[in-house]
CSV table of C-alpha atoms in Angstrom, one decimal:
chain,number,residue,atom,x,y,z
A,372,MET,CA,24.5,5.1,-29.9
A,373,SER,CA,24.8,1.8,-27.7
A,374,ALA,CA,22.0,-0.3,-26.1
A,375,THR,CA,23.2,1.3,-22.8
A,376,GLU,CA,23.1,4.7,-23.9
A,377,ASN,CA,19.7,4.1,-25.4
A,378,ALA,CA,18.4,2.8,-22.0
A,379,LYS,CA,20.4,5.3,-20.2
A,380,ALA,CA,18.4,8.1,-22.8
A,381,VAL,CA,14.9,6.4,-21.9
A,382,LEU,CA,15.9,6.5,-17.8
A,383,ARG,CA,16.5,10.2,-18.1
A,384,ARG,CA,13.4,10.9,-19.8
A,385,LEU,CA,11.5,9.1,-17.1
A,386,THR,CA,13.0,10.5,-14.4
A,387,ALA,CA,12.8,14.0,-15.8
A,388,ALA,CA,8.9,13.5,-16.4
A,389,SER,CA,6.1,16.1,-15.2
A,390,ALA,CA,3.8,14.9,-12.7
A,391,THR,CA,1.2,15.2,-15.7
A,392,GLU,CA,3.1,13.3,-17.6
A,393,ARG,CA,3.6,10.2,-15.1
A,394,ILE,CA,-0.4,10.3,-14.6
A,395,LEU,CA,-0.4,9.9,-18.2
A,396,ILE,CA,2.1,7.2,-18.5
A,397,SER,CA,0.3,5.5,-15.8
A,398,PHE,CA,-3.0,5.7,-17.2
A,399,ALA,CA,-1.8,4.3,-20.5
A,400,ALA,CA,-0.2,1.3,-18.2
A,401,LEU,CA,-3.4,0.7,-17.1
A,402,VAL,CA,-5.3,0.6,-20.2
A,403,MET,CA,-2.2,-2.0,-21.6
A,404,ALA,CA,-2.8,-3.9,-18.6
A,405,VAL,CA,-6.6,-4.3,-19.0
A,406,LEU,CA,-5.8,-5.3,-22.9
A,407,VAL,CA,-3.3,-7.8,-22.2
A,408,GLY,CA,-5.5,-9.1,-19.3
A,409,ALA,CA,-8.1,-9.5,-22.2
A,410,VAL,CA,-6.2,-11.5,-24.2
A,411,ILE,CA,-5.0,-13.8,-21.2
A,412,ILE,CA,-9.0,-14.1,-20.4
A,413,LEU,CA,-10.0,-15.3,-23.9
A,414,VAL,CA,-7.3,-17.7,-24.2
A,415,SER,CA,-7.9,-19.4,-20.6
A,416,GLY,CA,-11.5,-19.5,-22.0
A,417,ARG,CA,-10.3,-21.0,-24.9
A,418,ILE,CA,-8.3,-24.0,-23.6
A,419,THR,CA,-11.2,-24.4,-20.9
A,420,THR,CA,-14.1,-26.9,-21.4
A,421,CYS,CA,-17.7,-25.2,-20.8
A,422,GLN,CA,-21.5,-26.2,-22.0
A,423,THR,CA,-21.9,-22.8,-23.1
A,424,ALA,CA,-19.9,-20.1,-24.6
A,425,ALA,CA,-19.8,-17.0,-22.5
A,426,THR,CA,-18.7,-15.1,-25.5
A,427,THR,CA,-17.9,-15.4,-29.4
A,428,LEU,CA,-15.5,-13.7,-31.4
A,429,PHE,CA,-14.7,-14.4,-35.0
A,430,GLY,CA,-16.7,-17.3,-35.1
A,431,THR,CA,-15.1,-18.7,-32.0
A,432,GLY,CA,-16.5,-19.7,-28.7
A,433,PHE,CA,-14.7,-18.7,-25.6
A,434,CYS,CA,-15.7,-19.5,-21.9
A,435,TYR,CA,-14.8,-16.5,-20.3
A,436,ASP,CA,-16.1,-13.2,-21.6
A,437,PRO,CA,-13.2,-10.2,-20.7
A,438,VAL,CA,-16.0,-7.4,-20.8
A,439,GLU,CA,-18.1,-9.7,-18.5
A,440,VAL,CA,-15.1,-10.0,-15.9
A,441,TYR,CA,-14.2,-6.5,-15.9
A,442,LEU,CA,-17.8,-5.2,-15.2
A,443,VAL,CA,-17.9,-7.5,-12.5
A,444,LEU,CA,-14.4,-6.8,-10.9
A,445,PHE,CA,-15.7,-2.8,-10.9
A,446,ASN,CA,-19.5,-3.8,-10.1
A,447,GLY,CA,-18.4,-5.6,-7.0
A,448,ALA,CA,-15.5,-3.1,-5.9
A,449,LEU,CA,-18.6,0.0,-6.4
A,450,GLY,CA,-21.6,-1.9,-5.6
A,451,GLU,CA,-23.2,-2.8,-8.7
A,452,PRO,CA,-22.9,0.7,-10.5
A,453,PHE,CA,-22.9,-1.0,-13.9
A,454,LEU,CA,-25.9,-3.0,-15.4
A,455,LEU,CA,-24.6,-6.3,-17.2
A,456,ASN,CA,-25.9,-7.1,-20.3
A,457,ASP,CA,-27.7,-4.0,-20.6
A,458,PRO,CA,-27.6,-1.1,-23.0
A,459,ALA,CA,-28.5,1.3,-20.4
A,460,LEU,CA,-25.1,0.1,-18.4
A,461,PHE,CA,-25.4,2.8,-15.6
A,462,ASN,CA,-27.3,1.2,-13.0
A,463,PRO,CA,-29.9,4.3,-11.9
A,464,ASN,CA,-30.6,2.8,-8.1
A,465,TRP,CA,-27.2,2.7,-7.5
A,466,ASN,CA,-26.4,3.5,-3.9
A,467,PRO,CA,-22.9,4.8,-3.3
A,468,LEU,CA,-23.4,3.9,0.5
A,469,ASN,CA,-23.3,0.1,-0.1
A,470,PHE,CA,-21.3,-2.8,1.4
A,471,GLY,CA,-19.1,-3.2,-1.7
A,472,PHE,CA,-18.0,0.2,-2.0
A,473,ALA,CA,-17.4,0.3,1.8
A,474,LEU,CA,-15.0,-3.2,1.4
A,475,THR,CA,-13.3,-0.9,-1.1
A,476,LEU,CA,-12.7,1.9,0.9
A,477,LYS,CA,-11.9,-0.2,4.0
A,478,GLU,CA,-8.9,-1.5,1.9
A,479,THR,CA,-8.0,1.6,0.9
A,480,THR,CA,-8.1,3.1,4.3
A,481,LEU,CA,-5.6,0.7,5.9
A,482,LEU,CA,-3.5,0.8,2.6
A,483,ILE,CA,-3.0,4.6,3.2
A,484,PHE,CA,-1.3,3.9,6.8
A,485,THR,CA,1.2,1.1,5.2
A,486,GLY,CA,1.6,3.1,2.1
A,487,LEU,CA,2.6,5.9,4.0
A,488,SER,CA,4.9,4.1,6.5
A,489,VAL,CA,6.8,2.5,3.6
A,490,ALA,CA,7.3,5.8,1.5
A,491,VAL,CA,8.9,7.3,4.6
A,492,SER,CA,11.3,4.9,4.4
A,493,PHE,CA,12.0,4.9,1.1
A,494,ARG,CA,12.2,8.8,0.6
A,495,ALA,CA,15.0,8.4,3.5
A,496,GLY,CA,17.0,5.8,1.4
A,497,LEU,CA,15.9,2.7,3.6
A,498,PHE,CA,13.8,-0.4,2.8
A,499,ASN,CA,11.5,-0.9,5.6
A,500,ILE,CA,10.2,-4.5,4.8
A,501,GLY,CA,9.2,-4.8,8.1
A,502,THR,CA,6.1,-2.6,8.2
A,503,GLN,CA,3.9,-5.9,8.6
A,504,GLY,CA,5.8,-6.4,12.0
A,505,GLN,CA,5.4,-3.1,13.2
A,506,LEU,CA,1.4,-3.3,12.5
A,507,VAL,CA,1.1,-6.7,14.3
A,508,LEU,CA,2.6,-5.0,17.4
A,509,GLY,CA,0.9,-1.8,17.1
A,510,GLY,CA,-2.2,-3.5,16.4
A,511,LEU,CA,-1.8,-5.8,19.5
A,512,ALA,CA,-0.7,-2.8,21.9
A,513,THR,CA,-3.7,-1.2,20.8
A,514,ALA,CA,-6.3,-4.1,21.3
A,515,LEU,CA,-4.2,-4.5,24.8
A,516,PHE,CA,-4.3,-1.0,26.0
A,517,SER,CA,-8.0,-0.7,25.0
A,518,PHE,CA,-9.1,-3.7,26.8
A,519,PHE,CA,-7.2,-2.5,30.1
A,520,VAL,CA,-8.3,1.1,30.2
A,521,ALA,CA,-11.6,0.8,28.7
A,522,PRO,CA,-13.1,-0.4,32.3
A,523,LEU,CA,-12.0,3.1,33.8
A,524,LEU,CA,-13.6,5.2,31.3
A,525,PRO,CA,-17.0,6.4,31.2
A,526,SER,CA,-18.9,4.0,28.3
A,527,GLY,CA,-20.4,6.0,25.3
A,528,LEU,CA,-19.4,8.9,23.4
A,529,VAL,CA,-17.1,10.5,26.1
A,530,GLY,CA,-15.4,7.2,26.9
A,531,GLY,CA,-14.7,6.6,23.0
A,532,LEU,CA,-13.8,10.5,22.2
A,533,ILE,CA,-10.9,9.6,25.2
A,534,LEU,CA,-9.7,6.1,24.4
A,535,ILE,CA,-9.7,5.6,20.6
A,536,PRO,CA,-7.2,8.6,20.2
A,537,LEU,CA,-5.1,7.3,23.0
A,538,ALA,CA,-5.1,4.0,21.8
A,539,VAL,CA,-3.8,5.0,18.2
A,540,ILE,CA,-1.0,7.1,19.9
A,541,VAL,CA,0.0,3.5,21.5
A,542,GLY,CA,-0.2,1.6,18.6
A,543,ALA,CA,1.7,4.3,16.8
A,544,LEU,CA,4.5,4.2,19.5
A,545,VAL,CA,4.8,0.5,19.7
A,546,GLY,CA,5.1,0.3,16.0
A,547,GLY,CA,7.7,3.2,16.0
A,548,LEU,CA,9.8,1.7,18.5
A,549,TYR,CA,10.0,-1.6,16.9
A,550,GLY,CA,11.0,0.6,13.4
A,551,ALA,CA,13.7,1.8,15.3
A,552,ILE,CA,15.3,-1.3,15.9
A,553,PRO,CA,16.4,-1.9,12.4
A,554,GLY,CA,16.9,1.9,12.2
A,555,ALA,CA,19.4,1.6,15.2
A,556,LEU,CA,21.0,-1.6,13.6
A,557,LYS,CA,21.8,0.1,10.5
A,558,ALA,CA,23.2,3.5,11.9
A,559,TYR,CA,25.5,1.6,14.2
A,560,ALA,CA,26.0,-1.5,13.1
A,561,ASP,CA,25.8,-1.3,9.4
A,562,ALA,CA,23.3,-4.0,9.5
A,563,ASN,CA,21.5,-4.3,6.1
A,564,GLU,CA,17.6,-2.9,6.9
A,565,VAL,CA,16.2,-5.3,4.2
A,566,ILE,CA,17.5,-8.7,6.3
A,567,THR,CA,16.7,-7.1,9.8
A,568,THR,CA,13.1,-5.9,8.7
A,569,ILE,CA,12.3,-9.3,7.4
A,570,MET,CA,13.7,-10.9,10.1
A,571,LEU,CA,11.7,-8.8,12.4
A,572,ASN,CA,8.3,-9.7,10.9
A,573,PHE,CA,8.9,-13.1,12.0
A,574,ILE,CA,10.0,-12.2,15.6
A,575,ALA,CA,6.7,-9.7,16.0
A,576,ALA,CA,4.4,-12.5,14.8
A,577,GLN,CA,5.7,-14.9,17.1
A,578,ILE,CA,5.5,-12.4,20.0
A,579,ALA,CA,2.1,-11.5,19.6
A,580,PHE,CA,0.8,-15.1,19.2
A,581,VAL,CA,2.8,-16.0,22.5
A,582,LEU,CA,1.3,-12.9,24.5
A,583,VAL,CA,-2.2,-13.6,23.4
A,584,SER,CA,-2.4,-17.4,23.3
A,585,GLU,CA,-0.7,-17.7,26.8
A,586,PHE,CA,-1.6,-14.6,28.8
A,587,TYR,CA,-4.0,-12.2,27.0
A,588,GLY,CA,-6.4,-14.3,25.0
A,589,ASN,CA,-10.1,-14.5,25.1
A,590,PRO,CA,-11.2,-17.4,27.4
A,591,ASP,CA,-14.4,-17.9,25.7
A,592,SER,CA,-12.9,-18.5,22.0
A,593,GLN,CA,-11.2,-21.6,20.7
A,594,VAL,CA,-9.4,-18.5,18.3
A,595,VAL,CA,-5.8,-17.2,19.2
A,596,GLU,CA,-7.6,-13.4,19.9
A,597,THR,CA,-7.8,-10.9,22.6
A,598,THR,CA,-11.3,-10.2,24.0
A,599,PRO,CA,-13.6,-8.2,21.7
A,600,LEU,CA,-13.4,-4.6,23.0
A,601,PRO,CA,-16.9,-2.9,23.7
A,602,ASP,CA,-18.8,-0.9,20.7
A,603,TRP,CA,-18.0,2.8,21.9
A,604,ALA,CA,-14.2,1.8,22.1
A,605,THR,CA,-14.1,1.1,18.3
A,606,LEU,CA,-14.5,3.1,14.9
A,607,LEU,CA,-18.1,2.7,14.3
A,608,PRO,CA,-19.4,2.8,10.8
A,609,VAL,CA,-21.2,6.4,10.2
A,610,ALA,CA,-22.0,7.3,6.7
A,611,PHE,CA,-22.0,3.4,5.7
A,612,PRO,CA,-24.4,1.7,7.9
A,613,GLN,CA,-24.1,-1.6,5.5
A,614,GLY,CA,-20.4,-1.6,6.0
A,615,GLY,CA,-19.6,-2.7,9.7
A,616,ASP,CA,-15.8,-2.5,9.1
A,617,PHE,CA,-15.6,0.7,7.5
A,618,SER,CA,-15.2,3.8,9.2
A,619,ILE,CA,-15.2,7.3,7.2
A,620,LEU,CA,-13.7,8.9,10.4
A,621,ALA,CA,-10.6,6.5,9.7
A,622,LEU,CA,-10.3,7.2,5.9
A,623,ALA,CA,-10.8,11.1,7.0
A,624,PHE,CA,-7.6,10.5,9.9
A,625,GLY,CA,-5.8,8.5,7.3
A,626,LEU,CA,-6.2,11.6,4.4
A,627,ALA,CA,-5.4,14.3,7.1
A,628,LEU,CA,-1.9,12.1,7.7
A,629,VAL,CA,-1.1,12.3,4.3
A,630,VAL,CA,-1.4,15.8,4.3
A,631,ALA,CA,1.0,16.2,7.7
A,632,VAL,CA,3.6,13.8,5.9
A,633,TRP,CA,3.9,15.5,2.8
A,634,PHE,CA,4.5,18.6,4.9
A,635,LEU,CA,6.8,17.2,7.4
A,636,LEU,CA,8.5,15.8,4.4
A,637,GLU,CA,8.7,18.9,2.1
A,638,GLN,CA,8.1,21.8,4.1
A,639,THR,CA,10.4,21.2,7.3
A,640,SER,CA,13.9,21.1,7.9
A,641,PHE,CA,13.7,17.4,9.1
A,642,GLY,CA,12.1,16.6,6.1
A,643,TYR,CA,14.7,18.0,4.0
A,644,ASP,CA,17.5,16.2,6.2
A,645,LEU,CA,15.5,13.3,5.4
A,646,ARG,CA,15.3,13.3,1.8
A,647,THR,CA,18.9,14.5,1.1
A,648,SER,CA,20.2,11.6,3.4
A,649,GLY,CA,18.2,9.3,1.1
A,650,GLU,CA,19.2,11.0,-2.3
A,651,GLN,CA,22.7,12.4,-1.7
A,652,PRO,CA,24.1,11.2,1.8
A,653,GLU,CA,27.6,12.0,1.1
A,654,ALA,CA,26.0,15.6,0.6
A,655,ALA,CA,23.5,15.6,3.5
A,656,GLU,CA,26.6,14.8,5.8
A,657,TYR,CA,28.8,17.5,4.2
A,658,GLY,CA,26.3,19.5,5.1
A,659,GLY,CA,26.0,19.1,8.8
A,660,VAL,CA,23.2,16.4,9.0
A,661,ASP,CA,23.4,13.8,11.7
A,662,ALA,CA,23.3,10.5,9.2
A,663,LYS,CA,22.9,8.3,12.2
A,664,ARG,CA,19.8,10.0,13.8
A,665,THR,CA,18.4,10.7,10.9
A,666,THR,CA,18.3,6.8,9.8
A,667,VAL,CA,16.7,5.7,13.4
A,668,THR,CA,14.0,8.7,13.4
A,669,SER,CA,13.5,7.9,10.0
A,670,MET,CA,12.4,4.5,10.5
A,671,PHE,CA,10.8,5.1,14.0
A,672,LEU,CA,8.3,7.3,11.8
A,673,SER,CA,8.0,4.7,9.4
A,674,GLY,CA,7.3,2.2,12.1
A,675,ALA,CA,5.0,4.6,13.6
A,676,LEU,CA,2.7,4.9,10.5
A,677,GLY,CA,2.6,1.1,10.3
A,678,GLY,CA,1.8,1.0,13.7
A,679,MET,CA,-1.4,3.2,13.4
A,680,GLY,CA,-2.2,1.1,10.4
A,681,GLY,CA,-2.6,-1.8,13.2
A,682,ALA,CA,-4.6,0.3,15.5
A,683,ILE,CA,-7.0,1.4,12.7
A,684,TRP,CA,-7.4,-2.5,12.0
A,685,VAL,CA,-8.3,-3.4,15.6
A,686,LEU,CA,-10.2,-0.6,16.0
A,687,MET,CA,-12.1,-0.5,12.7
A,688,VAL,CA,-12.0,-3.9,11.2
A,689,MET,CA,-11.7,-6.4,13.9
A,690,GLY,CA,-12.5,-4.9,17.4
A,691,LYS,CA,-10.1,-7.2,18.9
A,692,TRP,CA,-6.5,-8.4,18.2
A,693,GLN,CA,-6.5,-11.7,16.0
A,694,ALA,CA,-3.7,-14.3,14.7
A,695,GLY,CA,-3.9,-14.0,10.9
A,696,VAL,CA,-3.5,-10.4,10.2
A,697,PRO,CA,-3.5,-9.7,6.7
A,698,ALA,CA,-0.9,-8.7,4.6
A,699,LEU,CA,-1.2,-5.4,4.7
A,700,GLY,CA,2.2,-4.3,5.2
A,701,PHE,CA,3.8,-6.1,2.4
A,702,ASP,CA,0.7,-4.6,0.0
A,703,GLY,CA,1.9,-1.1,1.0
A,704,ILE,CA,5.2,-1.7,-0.5
A,705,THR,CA,3.2,-2.1,-4.1
A,706,VAL,CA,1.1,0.9,-2.8
A,707,SER,CA,4.3,3.0,-2.0
A,708,ILE,CA,5.9,2.2,-5.3
A,709,LEU,CA,2.6,2.6,-7.2
A,710,ALA,CA,2.8,6.3,-5.6
A,711,GLY,CA,6.3,6.8,-6.7
A,712,ASN,CA,6.5,7.1,-2.9
A,713,ASN,CA,4.8,10.3,-2.8
A,714,PRO,CA,2.6,11.2,0.3
A,715,PHE,CA,-0.4,12.3,-2.2
A,716,GLY,CA,0.1,9.5,-4.5
A,717,VAL,CA,-0.6,7.0,-1.7
A,718,VAL,CA,-4.0,7.5,-2.0
A,719,PRO,CA,-5.2,6.6,-5.6
A,720,ALA,CA,-2.3,4.2,-5.3
A,721,ALA,CA,-4.4,2.6,-2.3
A,722,LEU,CA,-7.7,3.3,-4.0
A,723,LEU,CA,-6.6,1.4,-7.1
A,724,PHE,CA,-5.0,-1.6,-4.9
A,725,GLY,CA,-8.4,-1.6,-2.6
A,726,THR,CA,-10.6,-1.7,-5.7
A,727,LEU,CA,-8.6,-4.7,-6.8
A,728,LYS,CA,-8.6,-6.5,-4.1
A,729,SER,CA,-12.4,-6.3,-3.5
A,730,GLY,CA,-13.3,-6.6,-6.8
A,731,SER,CA,-11.4,-9.7,-7.3
A,732,LEU,CA,-14.1,-11.4,-4.9
A,733,ALA,CA,-16.6,-11.0,-6.7
A,734,VAL,CA,-15.1,-12.0,-9.8
A,735,GLN,CA,-14.4,-15.3,-8.2
A,736,PHE,CA,-18.0,-15.5,-7.0
A,737,GLY,CA,-19.9,-13.8,-10.0
A,738,THR,CA,-18.1,-15.5,-12.9
A,739,GLY,CA,-16.9,-18.9,-13.5
A,740,VAL,CA,-13.1,-17.3,-13.7
A,741,PRO,CA,-10.7,-19.2,-11.5
A,742,LYS,CA,-9.3,-17.4,-8.5
A,743,GLN,CA,-5.6,-18.1,-9.9
A,744,LEU,CA,-6.7,-16.2,-12.9
A,745,VAL,CA,-7.8,-13.5,-11.2
A,746,GLY,CA,-4.9,-13.1,-9.1
A,747,VAL,CA,-3.1,-12.8,-12.9
A,748,LEU,CA,-5.2,-10.1,-13.7
A,749,ARG,CA,-4.3,-8.1,-10.1
A,750,GLY,CA,-0.8,-8.6,-10.6
A,751,LEU,CA,-0.7,-7.7,-14.5
A,752,ILE,CA,-2.6,-4.3,-13.6
A,753,ILE,CA,0.0,-3.6,-10.5
A,754,LEU,CA,2.8,-4.5,-12.3
A,755,PHE,CA,1.9,-2.4,-15.5
A,756,VAL,CA,1.3,0.4,-13.3
A,757,ALA,CA,4.4,0.2,-11.3
A,758,MET,CA,6.8,-0.8,-13.5
A,759,PRO,CA,7.4,3.2,-15.2
A,760,GLU,CA,7.5,4.4,-11.5
A,761,PHE,CA,10.3,1.4,-10.6
A,762,PHE,CA,12.3,2.6,-13.5
A,763,ARG,CA,11.5,6.2,-12.6
A,764,MET,CA,13.0,5.6,-9.2
A,765,LEU,CA,16.1,3.4,-10.5
A,766,GLY,CA,16.5,6.1,-12.7
A,767,SER,CA,17.1,8.4,-9.7
A,768,ALA,CA,19.2,6.3,-7.9
A,769,ILE,CA,21.9,5.6,-10.9
A,770,ASP,CA,24.4,7.7,-12.7
A,771,LEU,CA,22.3,8.5,-16.2
A,772,GLU,CA,25.4,11.3,-17.3
A,773,PRO,CA,26.2,10.3,-20.7
A,774,ASP,CA,29.5,8.9,-21.3
A,775,ARG,CA,32.2,11.5,-21.9
A,776,GLU,CA,33.2,10.0,-25.2
A,777,THR,CA,29.5,10.6,-26.5
A,778,VAL,CA,29.2,14.3,-26.0
A,779,ALA,CA,32.3,15.6,-27.6
A,780,THR,CA,31.2,18.8,-29.4
A,781,ASP,CA,33.9,18.8,-32.1
A,782,GLY,CA,33.2,15.4,-33.2
A,783,GLY,CA,36.2,14.0,-31.5
A,784,SER,CA,36.6,12.1,-28.6
A,785,LEU,CA,36.8,14.2,-25.1
A,786,GLY,CA,39.2,11.9,-24.1
A,787,GLY,CA,41.8,11.6,-27.1
A,788,ASP,CA,44.9,13.8,-28.4
A,789,ASP,CA,44.0,17.2,-30.2
A,790,GLU,CA,46.9,16.6,-32.3
């Protein structure tokens, strides 16, 4: 069997893997990433100079201890559940309602929205690299709408119950409309959506910057930002009083949205059309699916989810719109690939990514490991976990049928003569 056929056989096996097998493959990849990362930590610790070795193996001292690094990473992400250098290991005084865990859940919540945004477009066979731009404009629309409407509503709980849902809807509409632009260009002008969405990211950032800096900026601040919203118009922390920028209500909304998106994709005729257009566009058109309308609608839905992410960032984290929006849209691409573009898979993928992001801060400040090495560890884990899903997606997109020359049952070539 040739190398090509071997590669195709592996891809066929990955493509046909069950949900349980895929979970086991991801777990094995995570373990491998941790082990490779540990070797890199030891090698880096060996070539680094230090006064006291952090660990000694086989009579050789190393400046960095991989066990300590990983413990600090997860300690920082979960709020000190482990005791370092203690046989008991588990911290009996650990309180899950802590700042570190709230930071992880904050990152997870935001990545659920952007991961869903990218997953919807991928399921439709479209590469929405513009979730970042849709998030930026959706967040700005939310901030401006809340600022102008808040004075018209009663302050307190009643005003918040009215304003916050409307502000999220406004963010979703603006993000959706901005996402529909590359969708329309793809459908009616055959423009490559990868290029158009990337370009629209820069346009969105500049539009938002000019609007805020020239027209809607906070007069009391030197930073390019809108006027802060009143507390009652934002998502205040409920279960995490120490986590001032995380709301359990936002996470609950994100989880409900996961179920809604799954139902839409898997249990409705629109979802069937969307998935068929992405997987078998010729068959979809033959079956009467309006491919152009499906393309625009899919990108609108993807953009709307990105806009919701921007709305939650404004209402939960910032309480205003501010220049320098974090790259949540680009992180959503990684989350979606980790999840295999499955809405339910977005949740654990976002949690893993959120854990790595928040825990990395603790490693930088709690150990002597440089931030560049921390970035390598994060990248390794993401790469190892994502690659099986990437190859599974690749296998689904290409022809994996064995060559006819290799499948003859009579020992000869199907393309040859029988004489």
